[in-house]
Amino acid sequence: MTENQPSPEWEKLAAKLEASRQEGPLSPEEEAYFDIRDTAGGWQEIASLDTAAAWQEVAAKIEHTHRKRYAVNWFRVAAAAVVTGLIAGGAVFLLKPPRHQPSTRTVAQAAGSHQVQLITGSGATVVLDTATQFREADGTRVAAGKNSVSYLPAQTTDAPVFHTLVVPRGHTYKAVLADGTRVWLNAGSRLRFPVAFSGNAREVELQGEACFETTPLASKPFLVKVGDVKVTVLGTEFNINAYTNNTFITLVSGKVKVDAGALAKELSPGQQAVYGQGNMTVAHVNAEQFTAWKEGLLIFDNESLGNIMTRLGREYDYTIRFDNAAMQQQRLGANLEKSPSVMEVLILLEQRANVHFMIDQPKRTITVKQHQ
């Protein structure tokens, strides 16, 4: 089949889009087809379409909508996700929805250009896009896949072997360390850690953001180094965000000690320490707001649009541009599911803010404009 030759599956989809909505029970696929048509309001143009890739994207979106239903009015938005999948397959079309939706230009994004990577003790790089298992030099067994990696250490006196987990923009990833500690890494983050813990402490190094659920072990405290900051843990759940010049340590449960040179603070559950420019402050916060990302949630509490878009740009791998810098100061709140497509999130944000988003898919940019 040539690149632009319609497949039987694609012809079936096109026929569904042109047909009238059927009465009576519909299969999930049929519901998805009709909601594509209802959301788009009709096709204006389809050109240079890689139909095989487009169909794979549609199938993936349909499978996702089977598994997950959102609390907000997501049925219309789920259809938009399928439309976005077609855009990602190479389709060029304009939407005519009842409400003004984010504008999307043509698309030719190569999938798989940024994958989660594991740098092993030998310096080799393993791309974590499929299931893989191997042994390290000290005998530790490593089992990794697209979503997580875990370690089974061997009894050994060999020198420590270190791994570095690299999670690029647009991805999240989970690691289960040798002691059973679970670590969720957010987009644009790195974690360096030994494949097996030895000595009197369990020490790891973080860049970016991670949520930790550490295994209690009083005789061997868990230490996280983030630049000039060291967080000492005896068994707890906490989040560290160090994307900017400020480092945010948010405690969910247990107890941690935060050291930064001559400054030291002990945190209780629901407290957050912020360190930057040689100063440290502690405040009470809603810890869920700062850890919900690992559950696939986007929680914004009276947050500036500039900060919100910076976060979305990192988590979906887009560059953000504002037509008017003053718009970044607009504040809003939202509690959303993190959908696979950024367009779904932007549709909902447009309903809450006086803005309009334009997505340039080939350049991976989102432009924020004043709503007209």
GROMACS .gro file of C-alpha atoms in nm:
model
  372
    1MET     CA    1   0.000   0.000   0.000
    2THR     CA    2   0.143   0.338  -0.098
    3GLU     CA    3   0.162   0.623   0.152
    4ASN     CA    4  -0.153   0.799   0.030
    5GLN     CA    5  -0.353   0.499  -0.084
    6PRO     CA    6  -0.667   0.469   0.135
    7SER     CA    7  -0.679   0.159   0.350
    8PRO     CA    8  -1.006  -0.034   0.404
    9GLU     CA    9  -1.009   0.089   0.763
   10TRP     CA   10  -0.969   0.451   0.654
   11GLU     CA   11  -1.247   0.414   0.396
   12LYS     CA   12  -1.468   0.276   0.673
   13LEU     CA   13  -1.391   0.580   0.888
   14ALA     CA   14  -1.465   0.821   0.601
   15ALA     CA   15  -1.795   0.647   0.534
   16LYS     CA   16  -1.892   0.673   0.899
   17LEU     CA   17  -1.813   1.045   0.901
   18GLU     CA   18  -2.046   1.102   0.606
   19ALA     CA   19  -2.331   0.881   0.733
   20SER     CA   20  -2.615   0.985   0.963
   21ARG     CA   21  -2.586   0.893   1.330
   22GLN     CA   22  -2.756   0.556   1.378
   23GLU     CA   23  -3.037   0.489   1.620
   24GLY     CA   24  -3.006   0.222   1.884
   25PRO     CA   25  -2.700   0.073   2.056
   26LEU     CA   26  -2.361   0.170   1.911
   27SER     CA   27  -2.025   0.009   1.954
   28PRO     CA   28  -1.750   0.224   2.117
   29GLU     CA   29  -1.584   0.254   1.775
   30GLU     CA   30  -1.908   0.378   1.616
   31GLU     CA   31  -1.958   0.628   1.898
   32ALA     CA   32  -1.603   0.756   1.840
   33TYR     CA   33  -1.662   0.790   1.465
   34PHE     CA   34  -1.982   0.990   1.507
   35ASP     CA   35  -1.833   1.210   1.776
   36ILE     CA   36  -1.541   1.291   1.546
   37ARG     CA   37  -1.792   1.415   1.289
   38ASP     CA   38  -2.007   1.603   1.542
   39THR     CA   39  -1.706   1.773   1.700
   40ALA     CA   40  -1.536   1.865   1.375
   41GLY     CA   41  -1.856   1.990   1.212
   42GLY     CA   42  -1.737   1.852   0.878
   43TRP     CA   43  -1.413   1.809   0.685
   44GLN     CA   44  -1.288   2.106   0.486
   45GLU     CA   45  -0.967   1.957   0.354
   46ILE     CA   46  -0.768   1.635   0.379
   47ALA     CA   47  -0.432   1.634   0.205
   48SER     CA   48  -0.101   1.451   0.208
   49LEU     CA   49  -0.241   1.196   0.449
   50ASP     CA   50  -0.038   0.899   0.568
   51THR     CA   51  -0.345   0.681   0.611
   52ALA     CA   52  -0.167   0.393   0.786
   53ALA     CA   53  -0.026   0.622   1.054
   54ALA     CA   54  -0.357   0.805   1.084
   55TRP     CA   55  -0.548   0.483   1.140
   56GLN     CA   56  -0.302   0.370   1.408
   57GLU     CA   57  -0.355   0.699   1.588
   58VAL     CA   58  -0.734   0.663   1.566
   59ALA     CA   59  -0.719   0.308   1.700
   60ALA     CA   60  -0.501   0.420   1.991
   61LYS     CA   61  -0.739   0.703   2.081
   62ILE     CA   62  -1.041   0.472   2.064
   63GLU     CA   63  -0.866   0.226   2.296
   64HIS     CA   64  -0.788   0.509   2.538
   65THR     CA   65  -1.148   0.628   2.547
   66HIS     CA   66  -1.260   0.272   2.627
   67ARG     CA   67  -1.039   0.257   2.933
   68LYS     CA   68  -1.080   0.604   3.080
   69ARG     CA   69  -1.382   0.829   3.128
   70TYR     CA   70  -1.331   1.173   3.277
   71ALA     CA   71  -1.537   1.352   3.538
   72VAL     CA   72  -1.577   1.670   3.330
   73ASN     CA   73  -1.777   1.668   3.005
   74TRP     CA   74  -1.508   1.460   2.839
   75PHE     CA   75  -1.718   1.283   2.575
   76ARG     CA   76  -1.696   1.581   2.341
   77VAL     CA   77  -1.332   1.629   2.431
   78ALA     CA   78  -1.252   1.259   2.376
   79ALA     CA   79  -1.376   1.299   2.020
   80ALA     CA   80  -1.143   1.596   1.984
   81ALA     CA   81  -0.863   1.363   2.091
   82VAL     CA   82  -0.938   1.134   1.799
   83VAL     CA   83  -0.939   1.435   1.570
   84THR     CA   84  -0.603   1.536   1.716
   85GLY     CA   85  -0.480   1.183   1.644
   86LEU     CA   86  -0.569   1.233   1.280
   87ILE     CA   87  -0.378   1.560   1.280
   88ALA     CA   88  -0.076   1.375   1.422
   89GLY     CA   89  -0.109   1.123   1.138
   90GLY     CA   90  -0.071   1.392   0.873
   91ALA     CA   91  -0.423   1.524   0.812
   92VAL     CA   92  -0.484   1.888   0.729
   93PHE     CA   93  -0.828   2.014   0.826
   94LEU     CA   94  -1.011   2.289   1.005
   95LEU     CA   95  -1.258   2.238   1.288
   96LYS     CA   96  -1.595   2.409   1.302
   97PRO     CA   97  -1.705   2.344   1.661
   98PRO     CA   98  -1.994   2.517   1.840
   99ARG     CA   99  -1.735   2.698   2.055
  100HIS     CA  100  -1.406   2.852   1.947
  101GLN     CA  101  -1.138   2.583   1.976
  102PRO     CA  102  -0.759   2.595   1.957
  103SER     CA  103  -0.644   2.632   1.597
  104THR     CA  104  -0.413   2.362   1.465
  105ARG     CA  105  -0.195   2.384   1.156
  106THR     CA  106  -0.066   2.096   0.948
  107VAL     CA  107   0.133   1.822   1.102
  108ALA     CA  108   0.433   1.611   1.027
  109GLN     CA  109   0.569   1.516   1.366
  110ALA     CA  110   0.806   1.221   1.370
  111ALA     CA  111   0.713   0.992   1.657
  112GLY     CA  112   0.977   0.851   1.887
  113SER     CA  113   1.229   1.134   1.852
  114HIS     CA  114   1.243   1.182   2.230
  115GLN     CA  115   1.229   0.865   2.438
  116VAL     CA  116   1.296   0.779   2.802
  117GLN     CA  117   1.656   0.658   2.834
  118LEU     CA  118   1.854   0.464   3.091
  119ILE     CA  119   2.229   0.519   3.110
  120THR     CA  120   2.383   0.203   3.255
  121GLY     CA  121   2.693   0.146   3.464
  122SER     CA  122   2.904   0.085   3.154
  123GLY     CA  123   2.790   0.412   2.999
  124ALA     CA  124   2.565   0.242   2.745
  125THR     CA  125   2.228   0.403   2.674
  126VAL     CA  126   1.914   0.188   2.670
  127VAL     CA  127   1.605   0.339   2.508
  128LEU     CA  128   1.308   0.232   2.720
  129ASP     CA  129   1.048   0.193   2.447
  130THR     CA  130   1.004  -0.184   2.478
  131ALA     CA  131   1.038  -0.447   2.750
  132THR     CA  132   1.400  -0.528   2.829
  133GLN     CA  133   1.587  -0.722   3.098
  134PHE     CA  134   1.957  -0.741   3.175
  135ARG     CA  135   2.210  -0.791   3.456
  136GLU     CA  136   2.451  -0.525   3.575
  137ALA     CA  137   2.815  -0.589   3.658
  138ASP     CA  138   2.733  -0.641   4.028
  139GLY     CA  139   2.467  -0.901   3.947
  140THR     CA  140   2.164  -0.673   3.992
  141ARG     CA  141   1.874  -0.770   3.768
  142VAL     CA  142   1.709  -0.485   3.580
  143ALA     CA  143   1.362  -0.512   3.428
  144ALA     CA  144   1.241  -0.214   3.226
  145GLY     CA  145   0.958  -0.120   2.994
  146LYS     CA  146   0.784   0.181   2.844
  147ASN     CA  147   0.639   0.296   3.177
  148SER     CA  148   0.865   0.175   3.458
  149VAL     CA  149   1.194   0.014   3.560
  150SER     CA  150   1.267  -0.203   3.865
  151TYR     CA  151   1.575  -0.351   4.031
  152LEU     CA  152   1.647  -0.679   4.206
  153PRO     CA  153   1.989  -0.648   4.373
  154ALA     CA  154   2.228  -0.939   4.425
  155GLN     CA  155   2.429  -1.004   4.740
  156THR     CA  156   2.765  -0.861   4.643
  157THR     CA  157   3.058  -0.659   4.775
  158ASP     CA  158   3.142  -0.516   4.435
  159ALA     CA  159   3.187  -0.143   4.386
  160PRO     CA  160   2.857   0.047   4.347
  161VAL     CA  161   2.708   0.062   3.999
  162PHE     CA  162   2.513   0.376   3.909
  163HIS     CA  163   2.231   0.429   3.664
  164THR     CA  164   2.091   0.756   3.532
  165LEU     CA  165   1.727   0.770   3.425
  166VAL     CA  166   1.659   1.046   3.171
  167VAL     CA  167   1.295   1.146   3.119
  168PRO     CA  168   1.255   1.401   2.836
  169ARG     CA  169   0.987   1.665   2.795
  170GLY     CA  170   0.650   1.516   2.715
  171HIS     CA  171   0.700   1.201   2.925
  172THR     CA  172   0.668   1.073   3.282
  173TYR     CA  173   0.826   0.755   3.416
  174LYS     CA  174   0.831   0.538   3.730
  175ALA     CA  175   1.129   0.365   3.891
  176VAL     CA  176   1.124   0.108   4.171
  177LEU     CA  177   1.467   0.121   4.331
  178ALA     CA  178   1.656  -0.167   4.490
  179ASP     CA  179   1.516  -0.093   4.839
  180GLY     CA  180   1.156  -0.083   4.714
  181THR     CA  181   1.137   0.297   4.707
  182ARG     CA  182   0.907   0.417   4.430
  183VAL     CA  183   0.998   0.728   4.233
  184TRP     CA  184   0.780   0.905   3.976
  185LEU     CA  185   0.982   1.128   3.746
  186ASN     CA  186   0.808   1.417   3.572
  187ALA     CA  187   0.886   1.552   3.226
  188GLY     CA  188   1.234   1.698   3.171
  189SER     CA  189   1.394   1.524   3.472
  190ARG     CA  190   1.696   1.306   3.554
  191LEU     CA  191   1.765   1.071   3.845
  192ARG     CA  192   2.108   0.922   3.924
  193PHE     CA  193   2.107   0.632   4.171
  194PRO     CA  194   2.294   0.310   4.261
  195VAL     CA  195   2.139  -0.012   4.133
  196ALA     CA  196   2.198  -0.154   4.485
  197PHE     CA  197   2.231   0.051   4.805
  198SER     CA  198   2.535  -0.003   5.026
  199GLY     CA  199   2.693   0.185   5.313
  200ASN     CA  200   2.509   0.385   5.577
  201ALA     CA  201   2.275   0.584   5.351
  202ARG     CA  202   2.064   0.550   5.038
  203GLU     CA  203   2.158   0.849   4.825
  204VAL     CA  204   2.021   0.962   4.489
  205GLU     CA  205   2.064   1.279   4.281
  206LEU     CA  206   1.773   1.458   4.112
  207GLN     CA  207   1.734   1.721   3.842
  208GLY     CA  208   1.382   1.840   3.759
  209GLU     CA  209   1.083   1.699   3.948
  210ALA     CA  210   1.008   1.369   4.120
  211CYS     CA  211   0.766   1.228   4.376
  212PHE     CA  212   0.913   0.975   4.618
  213GLU     CA  213   0.750   0.703   4.829
  214THR     CA  214   1.045   0.577   5.028
  215THR     CA  215   1.074   0.247   5.206
  216PRO     CA  216   1.127   0.296   5.584
  217LEU     CA  217   1.474   0.190   5.699
  218ALA     CA  218   1.581   0.378   6.011
  219SER     CA  219   1.939   0.245   6.003
  220LYS     CA  220   1.990   0.370   5.648
  221PRO     CA  221   1.826   0.708   5.580
  222PHE     CA  222   1.720   0.801   5.228
  223LEU     CA  223   1.895   1.112   5.089
  224VAL     CA  224   1.804   1.317   4.783
  225LYS     CA  225   2.057   1.569   4.652
  226VAL     CA  226   1.917   1.853   4.440
  227GLY     CA  227   2.187   2.106   4.360
  228ASP     CA  228   2.283   2.272   4.689
  229VAL     CA  229   1.991   2.112   4.875
  230LYS     CA  230   1.991   1.778   5.055
  231VAL     CA  231   1.668   1.615   5.173
  232THR     CA  232   1.704   1.350   5.445
  233VAL     CA  233   1.420   1.099   5.484
  234LEU     CA  234   1.341   0.816   5.725
  235GLY     CA  235   1.034   0.682   5.541
  236THR     CA  236   0.779   0.911   5.383
  237GLU     CA  237   0.608   1.050   5.072
  238PHE     CA  238   0.726   1.382   4.935
  239ASN     CA  239   0.769   1.579   4.613
  240ILE     CA  240   1.071   1.779   4.494
  241ASN     CA  241   1.039   2.037   4.216
  242ALA     CA  242   1.366   2.191   4.103
  243TYR     CA  243   1.298   2.307   3.748
  244THR     CA  244   1.384   2.670   3.825
  245ASN     CA  245   1.631   2.855   4.050
  246ASN     CA  246   1.396   2.778   4.340
  247THR     CA  247   1.364   2.426   4.483
  248PHE     CA  248   1.025   2.324   4.627
  249ILE     CA  249   1.009   2.033   4.875
  250THR     CA  250   0.651   1.932   4.961
  251LEU     CA  251   0.585   1.673   5.234
  252VAL     CA  252   0.279   1.447   5.209
  253SER     CA  253   0.345   1.212   5.501
  254GLY     CA  254   0.623   1.124   5.745
  255LYS     CA  255   0.908   1.361   5.814
  256VAL     CA  256   1.199   1.509   5.620
  257LYS     CA  257   1.488   1.739   5.696
  258VAL     CA  258   1.594   1.993   5.436
  259ASP     CA  259   1.956   2.114   5.446
  260ALA     CA  260   2.100   2.394   5.233
  261GLY     CA  261   2.437   2.498   5.365
  262ALA     CA  262   2.385   2.670   5.700
  263LEU     CA  263   2.006   2.655   5.659
  264ALA     CA  264   1.810   2.355   5.787
  265LYS     CA  265   1.437   2.296   5.832
  266GLU     CA  266   1.230   1.995   5.940
  267LEU     CA  267   0.898   1.955   5.762
  268SER     CA  268   0.572   1.810   5.888
  269PRO     CA  269   0.299   1.673   5.657
  270GLY     CA  270   0.133   1.948   5.455
  271GLN     CA  271   0.436   2.177   5.470
  272GLN     CA  272   0.649   2.301   5.182
  273ALA     CA  273   1.002   2.436   5.197
  274VAL     CA  274   1.118   2.672   4.923
  275TYR     CA  275   1.490   2.735   4.881
  276GLY     CA  276   1.643   2.988   4.647
  277GLN     CA  277   1.909   3.258   4.640
  278GLY     CA  278   2.040   3.159   4.982
  279ASN     CA  279   1.701   3.181   5.156
  280MET     CA  280   1.458   2.915   5.278
  281THR     CA  281   1.093   2.957   5.374
  282VAL     CA  282   0.836   2.707   5.503
  283ALA     CA  283   0.461   2.733   5.450
  284HIS     CA  284   0.151   2.515   5.484
  285VAL     CA  285   0.013   2.402   5.148
  286ASN     CA  286  -0.231   2.156   4.993
  287ALA     CA  287   0.021   1.880   4.927
  288GLU     CA  288  -0.213   1.708   4.680
  289GLN     CA  289  -0.176   2.001   4.443
  290PHE     CA  290   0.198   1.934   4.417
  291THR     CA  291   0.185   1.552   4.391
  292ALA     CA  292  -0.129   1.497   4.180
  293TRP     CA  293   0.076   1.499   3.858
  294LYS     CA  294   0.190   1.142   3.925
  295GLU     CA  295  -0.176   1.035   3.928
  296GLY     CA  296  -0.234   1.194   3.589
  297LEU     CA  297  -0.401   1.510   3.723
  298LEU     CA  298  -0.347   1.877   3.648
  299ILE     CA  299  -0.438   2.094   3.947
  300PHE     CA  300  -0.404   2.471   3.925
  301ASP     CA  301  -0.503   2.682   4.228
  302ASN     CA  302  -0.519   3.052   4.140
  303GLU     CA  303  -0.204   3.004   3.934
  304SER     CA  304  -0.072   3.244   3.672
  305LEU     CA  305  -0.133   3.155   3.309
  306GLY     CA  306   0.239   3.195   3.250
  307ASN     CA  307   0.321   2.920   3.502
  308ILE     CA  308   0.040   2.698   3.373
  309MET     CA  309   0.162   2.722   3.014
  310THR     CA  310   0.524   2.665   3.117
  311ARG     CA  311   0.414   2.343   3.283
  312LEU     CA  312   0.201   2.230   2.987
  313GLY     CA  313   0.487   2.309   2.750
  314ARG     CA  314   0.719   2.086   2.951
  315GLU     CA  315   0.475   1.799   3.005
  316TYR     CA  316   0.355   1.790   2.642
  317ASP     CA  317   0.685   1.904   2.485
  318TYR     CA  318   0.581   2.236   2.328
  319THR     CA  319   0.744   2.578   2.319
  320ILE     CA  320   0.505   2.846   2.456
  321ARG     CA  321   0.469   3.194   2.309
  322PHE     CA  322   0.249   3.481   2.433
  323ASP     CA  323   0.127   3.750   2.193
  324ASN     CA  324   0.110   3.984   2.492
  325ALA     CA  325   0.341   3.928   2.789
  326ALA     CA  326   0.083   4.084   3.024
  327MET     CA  327  -0.146   3.785   2.961
  328GLN     CA  328   0.093   3.568   3.161
  329GLN     CA  329  -0.028   3.736   3.481
  330GLN     CA  330  -0.389   3.624   3.435
  331ARG     CA  331  -0.477   3.382   3.715
  332LEU     CA  332  -0.713   3.085   3.710
  333GLY     CA  333  -0.784   2.753   3.874
  334ALA     CA  334  -0.867   2.413   3.731
  335ASN     CA  335  -0.873   2.046   3.830
  336LEU     CA  336  -0.833   1.834   3.516
  337GLU     CA  337  -0.736   1.490   3.402
  338LYS     CA  338  -0.409   1.495   3.208
  339SER     CA  339  -0.530   1.373   2.869
  340PRO     CA  340  -0.296   1.229   2.602
  341SER     CA  341  -0.356   1.531   2.379
  342VAL     CA  342  -0.268   1.886   2.483
  343MET     CA  343  -0.555   2.011   2.265
  344GLU     CA  344  -0.807   1.860   2.507
  345VAL     CA  345  -0.654   2.053   2.796
  346LEU     CA  346  -0.640   2.376   2.596
  347ILE     CA  347  -1.008   2.346   2.502
  348LEU     CA  348  -1.099   2.337   2.871
  349LEU     CA  349  -0.865   2.623   2.960
  350GLU     CA  350  -1.022   2.837   2.688
  351GLN     CA  351  -1.354   2.786   2.864
  352ARG     CA  352  -1.205   2.926   3.186
  353ALA     CA  353  -0.988   3.210   3.054
  354ASN     CA  354  -1.025   3.491   2.802
  355VAL     CA  355  -0.761   3.343   2.571
  356HIS     CA  356  -0.726   3.152   2.247
  357PHE     CA  357  -0.453   2.897   2.170
  358MET     CA  358  -0.294   2.827   1.833
  359ILE     CA  359  -0.093   2.506   1.791
  360ASP     CA  360   0.181   2.484   1.530
  361GLN     CA  361   0.244   2.111   1.529
  362PRO     CA  362   0.550   2.090   1.300
  363LYS     CA  363   0.729   2.353   1.511
  364ARG     CA  364   0.589   2.216   1.840
  365THR     CA  365   0.475   2.562   1.952
  366ILE     CA  366   0.162   2.693   2.124
  367THR     CA  367   0.083   3.062   2.082
  368VAL     CA  368  -0.142   3.225   2.342
  369LYS     CA  369  -0.361   3.503   2.203
  370GLN     CA  370  -0.624   3.733   2.352
  371HIS     CA  371  -0.971   3.599   2.282
  372GLN     CA  372  -1.142   3.810   2.015
   0.00000   0.00000   0.00000
